[in-house]
C-alpha positions as a LaTeX table, in Angstrom:
\begin{tabular}{lrrr}
\hline
Residue & $x$ (\AA) & $y$ (\AA) & $z$ (\AA) \\
\hline
Glu1 & 0.00 & 0.00 & 0.00 \\
Ala2 & 2.89 & 2.35 & 0.76 \\
Leu3 & 4.36 & 1.80 & $-2.70$ \\
Val4 & 0.97 & 2.38 & $-4.33$ \\
Ala5 & 0.61 & 5.62 & $-2.37$ \\
Ala6 & 4.12 & 6.61 & $-3.46$ \\
Thr7 & 3.17 & 5.93 & $-7.08$ \\
His8 & 0.13 & 8.18 & $-6.74$ \\
Ala9 & 2.34 & 10.88 & $-5.25$ \\
Leu10 & 4.74 & 10.68 & $-8.20$ \\
Leu11 & 1.84 & 10.94 & $-10.63$ \\
Ser12 & 0.50 & 14.02 & $-8.84$ \\
Cys13 & 3.93 & 15.60 & $-9.37$ \\
Glu14 & 3.86 & 14.54 & $-13.04$ \\
Glu15 & 6.87 & 12.27 & $-12.53$ \\
Phe16 & 5.36 & 9.78 & $-14.93$ \\
Ala17 & 8.45 & 7.72 & $-15.80$ \\
Asp18 & 9.36 & 7.30 & $-12.12$ \\
Ala19 & 5.78 & 6.34 & $-11.32$ \\
Leu20 & 5.83 & 3.72 & $-14.07$ \\
Ala21 & 9.10 & 2.29 & $-12.77$ \\
Leu22 & 7.64 & 1.99 & $-9.27$ \\
Ala23 & 4.47 & 0.40 & $-10.62$ \\
Lys24 & 6.57 & $-2.23$ & $-12.38$ \\
Glu25 & 8.40 & $-2.84$ & $-9.11$ \\
Ile26 & 5.06 & $-3.43$ & $-7.35$ \\
Lys27 & 4.09 & $-5.94$ & $-10.03$ \\
Glu28 & 7.42 & $-7.78$ & $-9.76$ \\
Met29 & 6.99 & $-8.08$ & $-5.99$ \\
Gly30 & 4.31 & $-10.63$ & $-6.73$ \\
Ile31 & 6.94 & $-13.08$ & $-7.96$ \\
Gly32 & 8.36 & $-13.58$ & $-4.48$ \\
Ala33 & 5.13 & $-13.14$ & $-2.56$ \\
Pro34 & 4.67 & $-15.67$ & 0.27 \\
Ser35 & 1.08 & $-16.56$ & $-0.65$ \\
Pro36 & $-1.08$ & $-16.78$ & $-3.80$ \\
Glu37 & $-3.29$ & $-14.02$ & $-2.42$ \\
Glu38 & $-0.39$ & $-11.61$ & $-1.96$ \\
Lys39 & 1.00 & $-12.53$ & $-5.37$ \\
Cys40 & $-2.34$ & $-11.71$ & $-6.99$ \\
Thr41 & $-2.66$ & $-8.43$ & $-5.05$ \\
Cys42 & 0.84 & $-7.25$ & $-5.99$ \\
Glu43 & 0.45 & $-8.12$ & $-9.65$ \\
Ala44 & $-3.01$ & $-6.54$ & $-9.89$ \\
Ser45 & $-1.96$ & $-3.36$ & $-8.11$ \\
Gly46 & 1.19 & $-3.06$ & $-10.18$ \\
Leu47 & $-0.66$ & $-3.52$ & $-13.45$ \\
Glu48 & $-3.32$ & $-1.02$ & $-12.37$ \\
Met49 & $-0.69$ & 1.59 & $-11.56$ \\
Met50 & 1.21 & 0.89 & $-14.78$ \\
Ala51 & $-1.94$ & 1.61 & $-16.77$ \\
Arg52 & $-2.60$ & 4.72 & $-14.69$ \\
Ala53 & 0.95 & 6.00 & $-15.26$ \\
His54 & 0.65 & 5.56 & $-19.02$ \\
Leu55 & $-2.78$ & 7.20 & $-19.09$ \\
Ser56 & $-1.73$ & 10.11 & $-16.87$ \\
Ala57 & 1.32 & 10.76 & $-19.03$ \\
Tyr58 & $-0.75$ & 10.77 & $-22.21$ \\
Leu59 & $-3.45$ & 13.05 & $-20.80$ \\
Ala60 & $-0.86$ & 15.52 & $-19.51$ \\
Thr61 & 1.54 & 15.58 & $-22.45$ \\
Asn62 & $-0.38$ & 14.08 & $-25.37$ \\
Lys63 & 2.43 & 11.53 & $-25.59$ \\
Tyr64 & 2.72 & 8.01 & $-24.27$ \\
Leu65 & 5.58 & 6.72 & $-22.20$ \\
Glu66 & 7.64 & 4.01 & $-23.90$ \\
Glu67 & 5.32 & 1.27 & $-25.21$ \\
Gly68 & 2.38 & 2.97 & $-23.54$ \\
Asp69 & 0.21 & 2.77 & $-26.62$ \\
Thr70 & 0.54 & $-1.02$ & $-26.65$ \\
Val71 & 0.66 & $-1.98$ & $-22.97$ \\
Met72 & $-1.80$ & 0.42 & $-21.33$ \\
Leu73 & $-4.98$ & $-1.38$ & $-22.34$ \\
Pro74 & $-3.74$ & $-4.97$ & $-21.74$ \\
Ser75 & $-2.34$ & $-3.91$ & $-18.36$ \\
Ile76 & $-5.64$ & $-2.65$ & $-17.00$ \\
Arg77 & $-7.56$ & $-5.58$ & $-18.48$ \\
Ser78 & $-5.18$ & $-7.96$ & $-16.72$ \\
Ala79 & $-5.48$ & $-5.99$ & $-13.48$ \\
Leu80 & $-9.27$ & $-6.24$ & $-13.64$ \\
Ala81 & $-9.10$ & $-10.00$ & $-14.19$ \\
Leu82 & $-6.77$ & $-10.42$ & $-11.19$ \\
Phe83 & $-8.93$ & $-8.26$ & $-8.92$ \\
Glu84 & $-11.92$ & $-10.38$ & $-9.92$ \\
Glu85 & $-9.95$ & $-13.59$ & $-9.28$ \\
Ser86 & $-8.96$ & $-12.42$ & $-5.81$ \\
Lys87 & $-12.49$ & $-11.15$ & $-5.08$ \\
Asp88 & $-11.11$ & $-7.68$ & $-4.31$ \\
Ala89 & $-14.26$ & $-5.59$ & $-4.68$ \\
Ala90 & $-12.54$ & $-2.23$ & $-4.20$ \\
Gly91 & $-9.77$ & $-3.09$ & $-6.66$ \\
Lys92 & $-12.31$ & $-4.32$ & $-9.18$ \\
Ala93 & $-14.31$ & $-1.08$ & $-8.93$ \\
Arg94 & $-11.18$ & 1.01 & $-9.50$ \\
Ala95 & $-10.10$ & $-1.16$ & $-12.42$ \\
Leu96 & $-13.54$ & $-0.95$ & $-14.04$ \\
Arg97 & $-13.46$ & 2.82 & $-13.87$ \\
Leu98 & $-9.86$ & 3.05 & $-15.11$ \\
Leu99 & $-10.52$ & 0.64 & $-17.97$ \\
Ala100 & $-13.50$ & 2.76 & $-19.02$ \\
Glu101 & $-11.31$ & 5.89 & $-18.98$ \\
Val102 & $-8.60$ & 4.15 & $-21.00$ \\
Leu103 & $-11.14$ & 3.08 & $-23.62$ \\
Val104 & $-12.62$ & 6.59 & $-23.87$ \\
Thr105 & $-9.12$ & 8.03 & $-24.23$ \\
Ile106 & $-8.19$ & 5.59 & $-26.99$ \\
Ser107 & $-11.49$ & 6.34 & $-28.71$ \\
Asn108 & $-10.73$ & 10.07 & $-28.61$ \\
Glu109 & $-7.28$ & 9.40 & $-30.02$ \\
Thr110 & $-8.28$ & 7.01 & $-32.80$ \\
Gly111 & $-11.84$ & 8.09 & $-33.58$ \\
Asn112 & $-13.06$ & 4.55 & $-32.90$ \\
Asn113 & $-16.35$ & 5.27 & $-31.16$ \\
Ser114 & $-17.19$ & 1.56 & $-30.86$ \\
Leu115 & $-14.81$ & 1.42 & $-27.90$ \\
Cys116 & $-17.16$ & 3.76 & $-26.06$ \\
Glu117 & $-19.90$ & 1.13 & $-25.99$ \\
Glu118 & $-17.74$ & $-1.08$ & $-23.77$ \\
Ala119 & $-16.54$ & 1.98 & $-21.84$ \\
Gln120 & $-20.10$ & 3.03 & $-21.02$ \\
Arg121 & $-21.00$ & $-0.44$ & $-19.76$ \\
Leu122 & $-17.86$ & $-0.66$ & $-17.62$ \\
Ala123 & $-18.34$ & 2.84 & $-16.19$ \\
Lys124 & $-21.88$ & 2.00 & $-15.09$ \\
Gln125 & $-20.61$ & $-1.20$ & $-13.47$ \\
Ala126 & $-17.99$ & 0.87 & $-11.65$ \\
Ala127 & $-20.63$ & 3.32 & $-10.45$ \\
Val128 & $-22.74$ & 0.48 & $-9.06$ \\
Ala129 & $-19.68$ & $-1.05$ & $-7.39$ \\
Phe130 & $-18.66$ & 2.25 & $-5.79$ \\
Lys131 & $-22.21$ & 2.72 & $-4.55$ \\
Glu132 & $-22.26$ & $-0.75$ & $-2.99$ \\
Leu133 & $-18.90$ & $-0.09$ & $-1.34$ \\
Gly134 & $-20.22$ & 3.14 & 0.16 \\
Arg135 & $-17.54$ & 5.24 & $-1.52$ \\
Gly136 & $-17.68$ & 9.02 & $-1.59$ \\
Pro137 & $-18.89$ & 11.40 & $-4.27$ \\
Ala138 & $-15.56$ & 11.62 & $-6.10$ \\
Glu139 & $-15.47$ & 7.96 & $-7.15$ \\
Leu140 & $-19.17$ & 7.70 & $-7.95$ \\
Ser141 & $-19.47$ & 10.97 & $-9.85$ \\
Ser142 & $-16.33$ & 10.25 & $-11.89$ \\
Ala143 & $-17.72$ & 6.88 & $-12.99$ \\
Leu144 & $-21.06$ & 8.43 & $-13.96$ \\
Leu145 & $-19.24$ & 11.19 & $-15.82$ \\
Leu146 & $-17.34$ & 8.59 & $-17.85$ \\
Ser147 & $-20.58$ & 6.81 & $-18.66$ \\
Ala148 & $-22.13$ & 10.08 & $-19.83$ \\
Thr149 & $-19.08$ & 10.90 & $-21.96$ \\
Ala150 & $-19.05$ & 7.46 & $-23.57$ \\
Ser151 & $-22.81$ & 7.55 & $-24.22$ \\
Met152 & $-22.54$ & 10.94 & $-25.88$ \\
Arg153 & $-19.79$ & 9.63 & $-28.16$ \\
Thr154 & $-21.98$ & 6.71 & $-29.27$ \\
Gly155 & $-24.99$ & 8.95 & $-29.84$ \\
Asn156 & $-27.03$ & 7.57 & $-26.94$ \\
Leu157 & $-28.15$ & 11.02 & $-25.85$ \\
Leu158 & $-30.83$ & 9.90 & $-23.41$ \\
Val159 & $-28.39$ & 7.85 & $-21.33$ \\
Ala160 & $-25.72$ & 10.55 & $-21.64$ \\
Tyr161 & $-28.07$ & 13.21 & $-20.31$ \\
Trp162 & $-29.35$ & 11.04 & $-17.48$ \\
Asp163 & $-25.87$ & 10.00 & $-16.33$ \\
Ala164 & $-24.57$ & 13.56 & $-16.56$ \\
Lys165 & $-27.38$ & 14.77 & $-14.32$ \\
Gln166 & $-26.75$ & 11.94 & $-11.88$ \\
Ala167 & $-23.04$ & 12.82 & $-11.85$ \\
Met168 & $-23.99$ & 16.40 & $-10.97$ \\
Val169 & $-26.18$ & 15.17 & $-8.11$ \\
Glu170 & $-23.45$ & 12.92 & $-6.72$ \\
Ala171 & $-20.67$ & 15.50 & $-7.14$ \\
Gly172 & $-22.57$ & 18.48 & $-5.76$ \\
Glu173 & $-20.24$ & 21.16 & $-4.48$ \\
Ser174 & $-17.74$ & 18.68 & $-3.03$ \\
Val175 & $-16.29$ & 17.59 & $-6.40$ \\
Pro176 & $-16.39$ & 20.77 & $-8.53$ \\
Arg177 & $-14.37$ & 19.36 & $-11.45$ \\
Cys178 & $-16.78$ & 16.46 & $-12.01$ \\
Tyr179 & $-19.77$ & 18.70 & $-11.37$ \\
Asn180 & $-18.68$ & 21.27 & $-13.95$ \\
Glu181 & $-17.76$ & 18.67 & $-16.57$ \\
Ala182 & $-21.06$ & 16.85 & $-16.06$ \\
Ala183 & $-22.98$ & 20.13 & $-16.34$ \\
Ala184 & $-21.19$ & 20.89 & $-19.61$ \\
Ile185 & $-22.06$ & 17.46 & $-21.00$ \\
Ala186 & $-25.71$ & 17.79 & $-19.93$ \\
Ser187 & $-25.93$ & 21.15 & $-21.67$ \\
Gln188 & $-24.20$ & 19.88 & $-24.82$ \\
Val189 & $-26.36$ & 16.78 & $-25.00$ \\
Lys190 & $-29.54$ & 18.79 & $-24.50$ \\
Thr191 & $-28.54$ & 21.08 & $-27.39$ \\
Met192 & $-27.69$ & 18.10 & $-29.61$ \\
Ala193 & $-31.05$ & 16.50 & $-28.88$ \\
Glu194 & $-32.96$ & 19.71 & $-29.59$ \\
Glu195 & $-31.09$ & 20.20 & $-32.87$ \\
Ser196 & $-31.98$ & 16.65 & $-33.88$ \\
Gly197 & $-35.66$ & 17.39 & $-33.30$ \\
Lys198 & $-35.88$ & 14.99 & $-30.35$ \\
Pro199 & $-35.58$ & 17.08 & $-27.17$ \\
Ile200 & $-35.09$ & 15.18 & $-23.94$ \\
Asn201 & $-36.27$ & 15.88 & $-20.43$ \\
Val202 & $-35.14$ & 13.35 & $-17.83$ \\
Gly203 & $-35.83$ & 13.46 & $-14.12$ \\
Ala204 & $-36.10$ & 16.32 & $-11.67$ \\
Pro205 & $-34.21$ & 19.59 & $-12.11$ \\
Val206 & $-30.62$ & 19.66 & $-10.89$ \\
Pro207 & $-29.33$ & 22.89 & $-9.29$ \\
Val208 & $-26.38$ & 24.67 & $-10.87$ \\
Tyr209 & $-24.28$ & 26.26 & $-8.12$ \\
Met210 & $-22.52$ & 29.59 & $-8.04$ \\
Gly211 & $-20.72$ & 29.93 & $-4.76$ \\
Asp212 & $-22.88$ & 28.20 & $-2.20$ \\
Lys213 & $-26.27$ & 28.96 & $-3.74$ \\
Pro214 & $-28.14$ & 27.26 & $-6.60$ \\
Val215 & $-28.79$ & 29.87 & $-9.26$ \\
Thr216 & $-30.43$ & 27.91 & $-12.06$ \\
Phe217 & $-31.42$ & 24.37 & $-13.01$ \\
Val218 & $-30.81$ & 21.87 & $-15.82$ \\
\hline
\end{tabular}
């Protein structure tokens, strides 16, 4: 756990290559682990952090680390499989969300919107898992935001609008980045639907905050 925390710290400082090296070290620790459970945990955590390092580097610099374009996706898929094998519910939820983000990122890069269909399904699974685990608004709203983004890319505007509004509800004022991104998606999707001649209206109004007071609704 200490090495995973250290990897996160390196990523927050944009030390992507060092973070990747540490993630590989975590994975290799599984080789000498004293039990099958610890072996699985080390390998899964290492693979998860490897994928996260590659993704973080690409999102920050628009460039992959060495071999990132080929190993990022298999790494997180393998991590998910190992978390499922070890029945690690929290690890599985994180891996589902990260895999969805990786797929959306690759879709943005390549223009292959079919990847977003899988991403949307995985993001919703992650949201359900975070909810069952009782996690806070950051995890849940980020998963819903990914689902909304993926749905918008595939043209499923109804689902995109609904998930964006739910992300806003979950994020509230405590996760402003997710709240603002979800609000932007909800607005964009609503405009797209109106322009297509099929306006959508899903659920109760959601307040849009300015400071600590709701000033309008979507």
